[in-house]
XYZ file of C-alpha atoms in Angstrom:
575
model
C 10.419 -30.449 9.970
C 12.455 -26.922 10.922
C 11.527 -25.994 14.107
C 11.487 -22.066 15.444
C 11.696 -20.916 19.129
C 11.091 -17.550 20.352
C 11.657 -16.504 23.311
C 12.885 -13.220 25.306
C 14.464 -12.081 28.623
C 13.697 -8.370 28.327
C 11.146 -7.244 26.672
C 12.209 -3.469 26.811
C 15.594 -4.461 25.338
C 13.291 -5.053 21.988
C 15.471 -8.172 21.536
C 13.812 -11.626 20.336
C 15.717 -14.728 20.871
C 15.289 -17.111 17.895
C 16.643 -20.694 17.725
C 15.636 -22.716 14.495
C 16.273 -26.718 14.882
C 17.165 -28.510 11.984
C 16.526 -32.035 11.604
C 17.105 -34.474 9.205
C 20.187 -32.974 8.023
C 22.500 -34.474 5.417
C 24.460 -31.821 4.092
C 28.161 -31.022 4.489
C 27.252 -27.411 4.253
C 24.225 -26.116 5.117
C 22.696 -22.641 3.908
C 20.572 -20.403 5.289
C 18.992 -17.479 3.776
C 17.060 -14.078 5.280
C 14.687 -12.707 3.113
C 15.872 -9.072 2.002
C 11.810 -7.815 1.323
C 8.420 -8.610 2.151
C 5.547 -8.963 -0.778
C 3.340 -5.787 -0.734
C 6.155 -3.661 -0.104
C 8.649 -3.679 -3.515
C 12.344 -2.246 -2.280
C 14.879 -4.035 -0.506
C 14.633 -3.700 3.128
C 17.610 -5.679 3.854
C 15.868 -7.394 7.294
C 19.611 -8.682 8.365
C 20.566 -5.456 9.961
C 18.623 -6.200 12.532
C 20.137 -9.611 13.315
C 23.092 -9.875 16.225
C 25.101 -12.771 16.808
C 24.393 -15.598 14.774
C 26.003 -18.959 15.652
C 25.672 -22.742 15.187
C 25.835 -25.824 17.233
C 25.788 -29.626 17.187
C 24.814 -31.179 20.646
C 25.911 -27.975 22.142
C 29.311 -27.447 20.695
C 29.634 -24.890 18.422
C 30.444 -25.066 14.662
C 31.465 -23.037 12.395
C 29.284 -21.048 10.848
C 29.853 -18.009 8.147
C 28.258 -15.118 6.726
C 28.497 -15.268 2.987
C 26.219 -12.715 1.606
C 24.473 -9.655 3.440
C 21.758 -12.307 4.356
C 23.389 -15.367 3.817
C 24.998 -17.797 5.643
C 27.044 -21.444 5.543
C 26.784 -23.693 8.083
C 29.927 -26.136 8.529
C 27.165 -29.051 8.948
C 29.771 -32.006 8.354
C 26.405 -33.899 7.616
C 24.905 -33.979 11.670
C 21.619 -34.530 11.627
C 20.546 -31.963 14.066
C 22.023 -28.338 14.242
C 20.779 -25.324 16.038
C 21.294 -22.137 15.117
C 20.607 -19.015 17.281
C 20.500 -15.232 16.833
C 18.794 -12.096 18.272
C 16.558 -10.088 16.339
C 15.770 -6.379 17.367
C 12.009 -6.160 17.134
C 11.298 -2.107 17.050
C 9.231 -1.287 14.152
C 5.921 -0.316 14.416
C 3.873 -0.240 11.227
C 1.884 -3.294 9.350
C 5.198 -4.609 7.882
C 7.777 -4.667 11.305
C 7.755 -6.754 14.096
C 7.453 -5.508 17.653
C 8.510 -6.287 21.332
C 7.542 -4.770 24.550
C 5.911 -6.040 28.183
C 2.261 -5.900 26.590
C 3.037 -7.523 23.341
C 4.945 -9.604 20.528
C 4.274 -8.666 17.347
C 5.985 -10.846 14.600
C 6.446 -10.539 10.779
C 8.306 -13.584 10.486
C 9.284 -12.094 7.051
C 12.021 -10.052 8.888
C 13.539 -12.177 11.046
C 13.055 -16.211 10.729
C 15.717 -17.819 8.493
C 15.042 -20.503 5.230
C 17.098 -23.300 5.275
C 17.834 -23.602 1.351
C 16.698 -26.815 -0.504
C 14.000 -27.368 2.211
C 11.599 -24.630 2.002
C 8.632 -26.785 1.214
C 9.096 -29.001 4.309
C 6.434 -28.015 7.133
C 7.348 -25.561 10.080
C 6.622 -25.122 13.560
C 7.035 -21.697 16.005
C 6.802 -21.769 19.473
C 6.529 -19.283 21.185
C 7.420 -18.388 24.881
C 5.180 -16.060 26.157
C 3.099 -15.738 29.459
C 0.571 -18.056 30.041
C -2.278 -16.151 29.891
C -1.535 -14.284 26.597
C -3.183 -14.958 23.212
C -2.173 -15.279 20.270
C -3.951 -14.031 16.825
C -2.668 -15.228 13.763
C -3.872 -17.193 10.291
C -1.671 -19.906 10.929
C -3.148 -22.825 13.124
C -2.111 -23.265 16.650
C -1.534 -27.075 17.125
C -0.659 -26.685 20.706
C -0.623 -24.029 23.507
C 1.508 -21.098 21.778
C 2.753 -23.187 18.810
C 1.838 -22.579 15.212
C 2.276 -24.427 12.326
C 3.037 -23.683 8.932
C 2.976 -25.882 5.863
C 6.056 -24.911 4.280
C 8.465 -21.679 4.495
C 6.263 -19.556 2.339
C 3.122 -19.606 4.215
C 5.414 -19.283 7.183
C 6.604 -15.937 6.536
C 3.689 -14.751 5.303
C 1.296 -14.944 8.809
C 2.378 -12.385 10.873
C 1.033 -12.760 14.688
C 0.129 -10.598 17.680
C 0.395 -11.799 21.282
C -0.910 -10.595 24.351
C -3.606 -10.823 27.409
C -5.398 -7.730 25.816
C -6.788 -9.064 22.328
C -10.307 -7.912 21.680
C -11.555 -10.466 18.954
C -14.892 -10.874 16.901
C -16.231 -13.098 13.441
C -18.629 -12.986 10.865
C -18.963 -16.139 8.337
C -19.889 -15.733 4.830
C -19.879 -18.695 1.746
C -17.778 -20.745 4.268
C -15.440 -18.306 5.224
C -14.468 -17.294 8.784
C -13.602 -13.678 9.225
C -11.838 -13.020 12.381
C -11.395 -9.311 13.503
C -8.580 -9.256 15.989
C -7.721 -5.585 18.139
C -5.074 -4.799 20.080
C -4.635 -1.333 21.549
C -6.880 0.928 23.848
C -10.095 1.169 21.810
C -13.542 0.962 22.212
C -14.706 -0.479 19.310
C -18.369 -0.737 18.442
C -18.764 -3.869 17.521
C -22.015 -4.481 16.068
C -21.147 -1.487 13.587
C -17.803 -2.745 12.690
C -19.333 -6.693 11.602
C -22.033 -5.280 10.125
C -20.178 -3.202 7.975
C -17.117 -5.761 7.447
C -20.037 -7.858 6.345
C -20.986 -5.631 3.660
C -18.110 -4.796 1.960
C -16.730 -8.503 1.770
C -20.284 -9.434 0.562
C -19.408 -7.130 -2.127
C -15.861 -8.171 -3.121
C -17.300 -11.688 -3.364
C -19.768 -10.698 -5.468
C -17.143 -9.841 -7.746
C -14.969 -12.961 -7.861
C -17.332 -15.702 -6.639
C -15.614 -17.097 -3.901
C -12.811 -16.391 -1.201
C -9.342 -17.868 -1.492
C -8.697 -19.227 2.163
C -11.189 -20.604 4.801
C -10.349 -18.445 7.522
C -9.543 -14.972 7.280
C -7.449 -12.372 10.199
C -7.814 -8.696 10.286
C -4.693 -8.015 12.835
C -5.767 -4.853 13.953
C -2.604 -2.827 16.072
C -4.553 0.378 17.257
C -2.361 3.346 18.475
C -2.500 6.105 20.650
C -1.191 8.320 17.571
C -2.243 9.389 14.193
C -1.058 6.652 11.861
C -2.454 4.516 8.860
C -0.694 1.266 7.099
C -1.585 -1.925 5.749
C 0.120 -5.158 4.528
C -1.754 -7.755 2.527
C -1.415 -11.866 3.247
C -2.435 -14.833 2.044
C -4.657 -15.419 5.103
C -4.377 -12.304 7.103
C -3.742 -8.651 7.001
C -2.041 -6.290 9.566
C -3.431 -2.912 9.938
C -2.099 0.335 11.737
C -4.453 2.450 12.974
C -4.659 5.931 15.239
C -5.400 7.409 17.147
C -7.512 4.671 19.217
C -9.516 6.779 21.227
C -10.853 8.512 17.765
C -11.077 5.038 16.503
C -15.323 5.270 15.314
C -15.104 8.612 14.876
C -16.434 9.640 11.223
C -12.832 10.414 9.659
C -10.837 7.331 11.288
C -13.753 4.994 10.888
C -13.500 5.932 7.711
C -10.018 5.066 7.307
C -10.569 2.012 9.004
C -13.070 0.555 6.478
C -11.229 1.958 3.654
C -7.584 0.160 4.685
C -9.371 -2.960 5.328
C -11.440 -2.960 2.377
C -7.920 -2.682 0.091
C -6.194 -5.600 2.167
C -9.140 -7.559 1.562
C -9.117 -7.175 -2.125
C -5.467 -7.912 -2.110
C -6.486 -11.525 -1.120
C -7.174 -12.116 -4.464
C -5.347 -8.959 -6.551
C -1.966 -10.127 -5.596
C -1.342 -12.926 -3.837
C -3.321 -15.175 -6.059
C -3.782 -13.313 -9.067
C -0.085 -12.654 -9.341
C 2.607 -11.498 -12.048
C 4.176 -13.842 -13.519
C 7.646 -12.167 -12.250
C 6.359 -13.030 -8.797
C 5.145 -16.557 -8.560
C 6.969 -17.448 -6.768
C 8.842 -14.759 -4.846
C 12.367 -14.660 -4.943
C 12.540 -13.051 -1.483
C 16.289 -12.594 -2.019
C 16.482 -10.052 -4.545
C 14.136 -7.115 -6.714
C 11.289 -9.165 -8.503
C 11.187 -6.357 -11.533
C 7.418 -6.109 -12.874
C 5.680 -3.964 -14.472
C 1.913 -4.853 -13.546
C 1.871 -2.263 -10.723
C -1.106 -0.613 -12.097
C -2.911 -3.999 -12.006
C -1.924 -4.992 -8.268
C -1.966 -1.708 -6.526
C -4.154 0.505 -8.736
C -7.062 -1.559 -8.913
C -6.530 -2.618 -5.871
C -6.831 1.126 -4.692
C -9.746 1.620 -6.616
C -11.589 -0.817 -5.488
C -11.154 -0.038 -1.841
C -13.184 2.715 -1.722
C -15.142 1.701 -5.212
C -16.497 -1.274 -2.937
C -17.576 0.842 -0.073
C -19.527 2.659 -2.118
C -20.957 -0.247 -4.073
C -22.130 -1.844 -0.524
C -23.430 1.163 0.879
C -20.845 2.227 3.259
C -19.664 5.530 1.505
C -22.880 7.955 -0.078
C -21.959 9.054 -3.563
C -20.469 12.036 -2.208
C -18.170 10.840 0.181
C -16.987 8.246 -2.398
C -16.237 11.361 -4.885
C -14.609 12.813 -2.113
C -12.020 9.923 -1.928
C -11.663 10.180 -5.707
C -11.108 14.079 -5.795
C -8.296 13.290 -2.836
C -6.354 11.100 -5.385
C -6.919 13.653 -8.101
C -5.100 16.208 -6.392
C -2.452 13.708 -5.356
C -1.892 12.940 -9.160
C -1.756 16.370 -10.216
C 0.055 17.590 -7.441
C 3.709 17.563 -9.081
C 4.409 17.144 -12.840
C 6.164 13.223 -12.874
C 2.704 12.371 -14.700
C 4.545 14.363 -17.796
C 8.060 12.407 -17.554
C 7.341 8.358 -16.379
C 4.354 5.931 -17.361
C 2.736 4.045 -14.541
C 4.166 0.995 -15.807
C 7.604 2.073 -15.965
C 7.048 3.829 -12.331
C 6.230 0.053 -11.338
C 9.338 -1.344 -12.701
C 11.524 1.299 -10.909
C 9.543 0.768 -7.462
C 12.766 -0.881 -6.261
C 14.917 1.866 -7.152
C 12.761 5.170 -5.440
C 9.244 4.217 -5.120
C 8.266 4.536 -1.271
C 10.505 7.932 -0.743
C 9.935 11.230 -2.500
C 13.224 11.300 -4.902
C 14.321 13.872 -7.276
C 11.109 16.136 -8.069
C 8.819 15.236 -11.497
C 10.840 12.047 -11.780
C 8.171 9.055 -11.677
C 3.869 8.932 -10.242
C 2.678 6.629 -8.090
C 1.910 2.839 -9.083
C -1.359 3.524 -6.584
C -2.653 7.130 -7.586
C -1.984 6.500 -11.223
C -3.437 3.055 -11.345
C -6.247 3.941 -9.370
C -7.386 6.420 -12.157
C -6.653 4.426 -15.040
C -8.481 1.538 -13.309
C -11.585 4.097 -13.215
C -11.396 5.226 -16.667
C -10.917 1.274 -17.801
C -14.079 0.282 -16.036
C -16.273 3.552 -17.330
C -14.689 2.567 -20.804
C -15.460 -1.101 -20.665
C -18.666 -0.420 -19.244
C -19.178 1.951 -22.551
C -18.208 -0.030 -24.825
C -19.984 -3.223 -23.744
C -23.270 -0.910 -23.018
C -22.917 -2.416 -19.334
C -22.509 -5.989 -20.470
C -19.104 -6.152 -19.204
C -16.604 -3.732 -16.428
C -13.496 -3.912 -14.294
C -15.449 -6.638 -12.608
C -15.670 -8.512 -15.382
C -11.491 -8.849 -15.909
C -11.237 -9.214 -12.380
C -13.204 -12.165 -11.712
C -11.404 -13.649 -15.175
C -7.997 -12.939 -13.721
C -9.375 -15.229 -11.057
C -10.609 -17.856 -12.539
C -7.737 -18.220 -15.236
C -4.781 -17.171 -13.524
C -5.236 -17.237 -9.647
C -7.264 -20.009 -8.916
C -4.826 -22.063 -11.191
C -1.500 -20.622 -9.697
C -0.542 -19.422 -12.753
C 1.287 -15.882 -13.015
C -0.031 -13.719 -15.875
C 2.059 -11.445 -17.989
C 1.568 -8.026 -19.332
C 0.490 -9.654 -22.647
C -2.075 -11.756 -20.846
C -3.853 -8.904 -18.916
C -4.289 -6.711 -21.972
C -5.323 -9.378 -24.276
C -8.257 -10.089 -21.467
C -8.905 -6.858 -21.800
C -9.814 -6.814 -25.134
C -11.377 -9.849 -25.333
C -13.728 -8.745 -22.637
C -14.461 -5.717 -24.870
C -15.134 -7.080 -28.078
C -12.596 -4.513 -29.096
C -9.132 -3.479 -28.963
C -7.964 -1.485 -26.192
C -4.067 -0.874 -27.388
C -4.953 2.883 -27.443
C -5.658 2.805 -23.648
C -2.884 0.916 -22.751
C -0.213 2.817 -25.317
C -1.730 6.267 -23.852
C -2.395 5.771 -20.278
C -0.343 3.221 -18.912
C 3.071 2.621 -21.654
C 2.427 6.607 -21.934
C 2.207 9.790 -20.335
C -0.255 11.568 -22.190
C -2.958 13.590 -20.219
C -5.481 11.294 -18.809
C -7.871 14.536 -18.322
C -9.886 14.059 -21.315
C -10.701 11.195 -21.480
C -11.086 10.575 -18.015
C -14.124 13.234 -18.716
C -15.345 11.691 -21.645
C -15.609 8.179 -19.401
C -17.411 9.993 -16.965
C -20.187 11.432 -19.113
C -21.064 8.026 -19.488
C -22.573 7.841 -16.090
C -23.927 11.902 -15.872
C -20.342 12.822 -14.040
C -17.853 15.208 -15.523
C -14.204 16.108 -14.635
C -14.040 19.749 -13.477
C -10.890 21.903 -13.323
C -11.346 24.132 -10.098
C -9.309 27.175 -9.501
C -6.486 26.833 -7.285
C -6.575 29.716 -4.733
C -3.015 29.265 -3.823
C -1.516 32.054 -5.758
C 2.051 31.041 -5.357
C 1.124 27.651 -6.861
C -1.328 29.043 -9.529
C 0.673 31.805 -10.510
C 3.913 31.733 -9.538
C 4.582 27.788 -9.576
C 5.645 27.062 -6.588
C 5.355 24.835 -3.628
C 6.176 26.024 0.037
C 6.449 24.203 3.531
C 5.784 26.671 6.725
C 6.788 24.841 9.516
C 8.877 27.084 11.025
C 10.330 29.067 8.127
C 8.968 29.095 4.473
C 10.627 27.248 2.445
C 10.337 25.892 -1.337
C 9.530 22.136 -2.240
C 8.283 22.020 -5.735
C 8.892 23.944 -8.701
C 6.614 23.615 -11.827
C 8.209 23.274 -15.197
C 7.855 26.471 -17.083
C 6.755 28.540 -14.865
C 7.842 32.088 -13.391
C 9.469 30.271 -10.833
C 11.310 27.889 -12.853
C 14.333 29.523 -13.513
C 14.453 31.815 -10.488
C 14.084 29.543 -7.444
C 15.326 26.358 -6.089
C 13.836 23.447 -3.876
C 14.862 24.427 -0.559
C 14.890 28.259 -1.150
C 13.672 29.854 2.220
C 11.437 32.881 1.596
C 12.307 36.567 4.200
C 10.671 38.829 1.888
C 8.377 39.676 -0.496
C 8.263 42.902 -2.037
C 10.518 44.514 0.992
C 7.724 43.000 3.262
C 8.913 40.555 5.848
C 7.080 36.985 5.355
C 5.733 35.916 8.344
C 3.271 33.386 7.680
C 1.338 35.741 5.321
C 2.291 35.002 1.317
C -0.942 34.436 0.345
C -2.312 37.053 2.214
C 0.238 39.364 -0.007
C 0.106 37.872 -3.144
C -4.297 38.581 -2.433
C -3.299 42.501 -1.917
C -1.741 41.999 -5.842
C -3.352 41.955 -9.201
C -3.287 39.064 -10.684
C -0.351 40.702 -13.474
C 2.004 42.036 -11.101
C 5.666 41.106 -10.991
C 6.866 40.327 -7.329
C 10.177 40.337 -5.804
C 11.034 37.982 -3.628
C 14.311 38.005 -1.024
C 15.675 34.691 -0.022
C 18.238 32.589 1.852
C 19.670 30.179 -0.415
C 22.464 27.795 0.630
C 22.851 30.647 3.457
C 23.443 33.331 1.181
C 20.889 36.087 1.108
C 19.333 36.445 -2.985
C 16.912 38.317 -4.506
C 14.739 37.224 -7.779
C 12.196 39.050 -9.346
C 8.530 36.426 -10.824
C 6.847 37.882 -13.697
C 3.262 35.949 -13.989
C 2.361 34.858 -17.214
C -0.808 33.592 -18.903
C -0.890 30.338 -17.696
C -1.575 28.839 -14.559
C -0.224 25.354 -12.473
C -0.631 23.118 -10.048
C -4.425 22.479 -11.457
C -7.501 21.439 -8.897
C -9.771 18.408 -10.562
C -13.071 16.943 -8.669
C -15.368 14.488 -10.031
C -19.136 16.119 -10.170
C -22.529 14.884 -11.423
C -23.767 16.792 -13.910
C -26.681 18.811 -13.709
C -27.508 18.024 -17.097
C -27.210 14.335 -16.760
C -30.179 12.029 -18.864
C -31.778 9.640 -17.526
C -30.084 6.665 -19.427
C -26.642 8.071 -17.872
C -28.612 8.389 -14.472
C -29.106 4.733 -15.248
C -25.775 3.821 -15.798
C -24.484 5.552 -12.663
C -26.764 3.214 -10.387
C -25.658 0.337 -12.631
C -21.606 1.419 -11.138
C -21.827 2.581 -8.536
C -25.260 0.835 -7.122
C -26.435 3.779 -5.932
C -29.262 6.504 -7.284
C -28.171 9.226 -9.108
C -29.708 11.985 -6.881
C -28.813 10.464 -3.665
């Protein structure tokens, strides 16, 4: 057994006290190990920075104890058979993957801060937990005894993040066994009749999909701010959702967000940490896990999200489209769709993939995926003449791979793919996801299938139709994206700031300028760049960038497509 203690002294230092008792010992030298990331977020986060003073003692003397790697360390055990180590942790991150400490709260990922002790990582665990009396603690882990969890091994230890305090709002719904516990903490007034009943719809949905739920009891750790934020972190038994601001909490937009988050960290429960690449089973929390099965783990994941709240009822038709058309124009909103396939974008998530990098370099694993997870399902559902979808491969995935702890391979989830379409599907997969071809056609051509089309839409912006650029007006206008090709191409650079245009000072106003033009005119624009004040002269051309896309029913639509849209999406075609 490897005991944890937490404790604190002040809680607006941010610092949590951990001591980890090790029994049993044998070992000369003893190792411990930090994990450098935390599943559902692929980069190294290198946790250890946060760490102060680790040391080690035997019956209260202290031993020596070294650091060995960035998140490593040996313990000079000389075989004693119980050795405590201690450290502070600073806990002052606030988003679904940090921990956080203050006088209303503990909020623990133990991901970032509780040490393995190497070679016995399947050996049970306890945390206790100092906290006030009074205080509660939500968590998927089971609470033997007041304020003390227990895990089964180090795993599932580190992957049940907890929340603690006398302020917990809590409520359930059961379905097929399963306990679904919906924790809050943060000034809200939650409507909660609303909230289960829709909760209840959309997991009623996702279970319709794979059968049955993974776990027996379920925790949506809800931390609800008094600021505009939105995050999410899948686990095995539990998610942790951030969420603001609280007072807007069930207002249309939020509420929105709030079923949409929690409908994706629900479908992770399966798509991810069951049904898991073969790269990642099991984790090596120590270093990059390279895969390339993005698209399969976050892109479907992100389609279903709002897919399934549409499916259940909680999104109309339009308001689903809506969501879609918002990741259209995130896809085409730079060019990287022309220079990286989602698949390779997946493998290089440990290099760049949750910061912006160099411009048109790779897309995201979630925008990209999400799309080619629509135009696989319309294409399945095609081919098989509605025998077989995206559901279909899902609940396979399940039942072959997941529920069998098995990790599948790149191999393995496109030969399921074509054996669940009676056909090969290398085209899709050499196009769309190994490629970079434009997904625009036959993204339409899917859609037709259920009386939808794929409709370019004028882009109004003239400096990003015409021109080809991108501009941030904060407090001065500056450039942050410059499409390949175009007018602006060779003439400006990301971080240009704008003064002038044609002699006229730019206050706010280019497209009110650009409006006064016709749509041929060249333009001269006077800049600051790298302080040094330039002027460069745009000449429009023929074509235009930065495209608009929405998803539309068609007008035109017959009533055996009309038929096939209520057979996706569960809804009627003219609602």
């Amino acid at each position: 057994m490897i005991s944890y203690h937490l404790s604190y002294t002040s809680a607006l230092s941010h610092y949590l006290d951990i001591s980890i008792t090790i029994t049993g010992n044998t070992q000369q030298e003893l190792y411990l190990q930090l994990p450098a990331w935390r599943p559902g977020r692929y980069e190294l986060q290198n946790f250890a920075q946060k760490l102060r003073q680790v040391t080690a003692k035997v019956h209260g003397a202290s031993i020596a104890i070294e650091k060995v790697t960035k998140d490593r360390w040996v313990v000079q055990a000389d075989g004693a058979e119980t050795i405590t180590i201690n450290y502070s942790f600073y806990a002052r991150q606030m988003d679904a993957g940090g921990s956080w400490l203050d006088e209303q709260m503990l909020y623990v990922n133990p991901i970032n801060c509780l040490m393995a002790v190497e070679g016995r990582e399947h050996e049970p665990c306890e945390v206790a937990i100092a906290i006030p009396e009074n205080w509660q603690i939500a968590c998927g882990l089971k609470e033997i005894r007041k304020h003390t969890l227990q895990a089964k091994n180090y795993d599932e230890l580190v992957d049940s993040p907890f929340i603690a305090s006398d302020s917990l709002q809590h409520a359930s719904y059961s379905l097929t066994n399963t306990t679904f516990h919906i924790w809050i903490q943060g000034d809200c007034k939650p409507d909660w009749s609303k909230i289960i009943h829709d909760f209840e719809a959309f997991t009623k949905e996702q279970l319709e999909v794979f059968g049955d739920f993974p776990v027996p009891e379920y925790h949506y750790l809800n931390l609800i701010l008094p600021y505009r934020t939105y995050h999410g972190v899948e686990h095995s038994h539990s998610t942790v959702i951030t969420l603001g601001p609280g007072e807007l909490l069930m207002s249309p937009a939020l509420y929105k967000e709030f079923l949409g988050v929690s409908s994706h960290e629900l479908f992770h429960t399966w798509n991810i940490k069951k049904i898991r690449p073969k790269e990642m089973l099991p984790y090596d929390l120590t270093q990059e896990n390279y895969f390339k099965t993005g698209y399969v783990a976050e892109g479907i994941t992100t389609y279903y999200g709002d897919y399934i709240l549409a499916r259940s009822g909680m999104f109309t038709a339009q308001q689903y489209f809506d969501e879609l058309n918002t990741t259209l124009q995130r896809y085409f909103a730079d060019y990287s769709r022309h220079y990286m396939s989602v698949a390779d974008s997946s493998f290089d998530l440990w290099l760049d993939g949750y910061k912006p990098g160099i411009p048109d370099r790779k897309v995201s694993i979630y925008i990209k995926g999400a799309l080619t997870a629509l135009l696989l399902d319309l294409q399945l559902r095609k081919g098989t003449n509605n025998q077989a979808g995206l559901d279909t491969v899902m609940r396979e995935l399940w039942k072959r791979f997941g529920k069998k702890s098995i990790g599948y391979t790149v191999q393995d989830y496109a030969a399921l793919v074509d054996e669940i379409a009676g056909q090969s599907f290398k085209g899709y997969f050499d196009i769309y996801i190994n490629g970079t071809a434009p997904i625009e056609p036959a993204l339409d051509e899917a859609l037709k299938y259920v009386g939808c089309t794929l409709k370019q839409q004028e882009n109004t912006l003239l400096y990003e139709s015409r021109f080809g650029f991108k501009i941030t007006t904060d407090q001065t206008i500056k450039v942050t994206a410059i499409a390949p090709a175009s007018p602006a191409f060779n003439s400006l650079s990301i971080d240009d700031e704008l003064v002038a245009l044609n002699g006229r000072k730019l206050e706010q106003n280019l497209q009110h300028l650009l409006q006064q033009l016709t749509s041929s005119e060249t333009i001269t624009l006077t800049l600051f760049r790298e302080k040094q004040l330039r002027q460069v002269i745009l000449t429009p051309t023929a074509h235009t960038y930065y495209p608009k896309y929405t998803i539309e029913k068609r007008p035109d639509a017959t009533a055996s497509e009309k038929a096939n849209f209520k057979l996706w999406l569960h809804q009627n075609f003219g609602a």
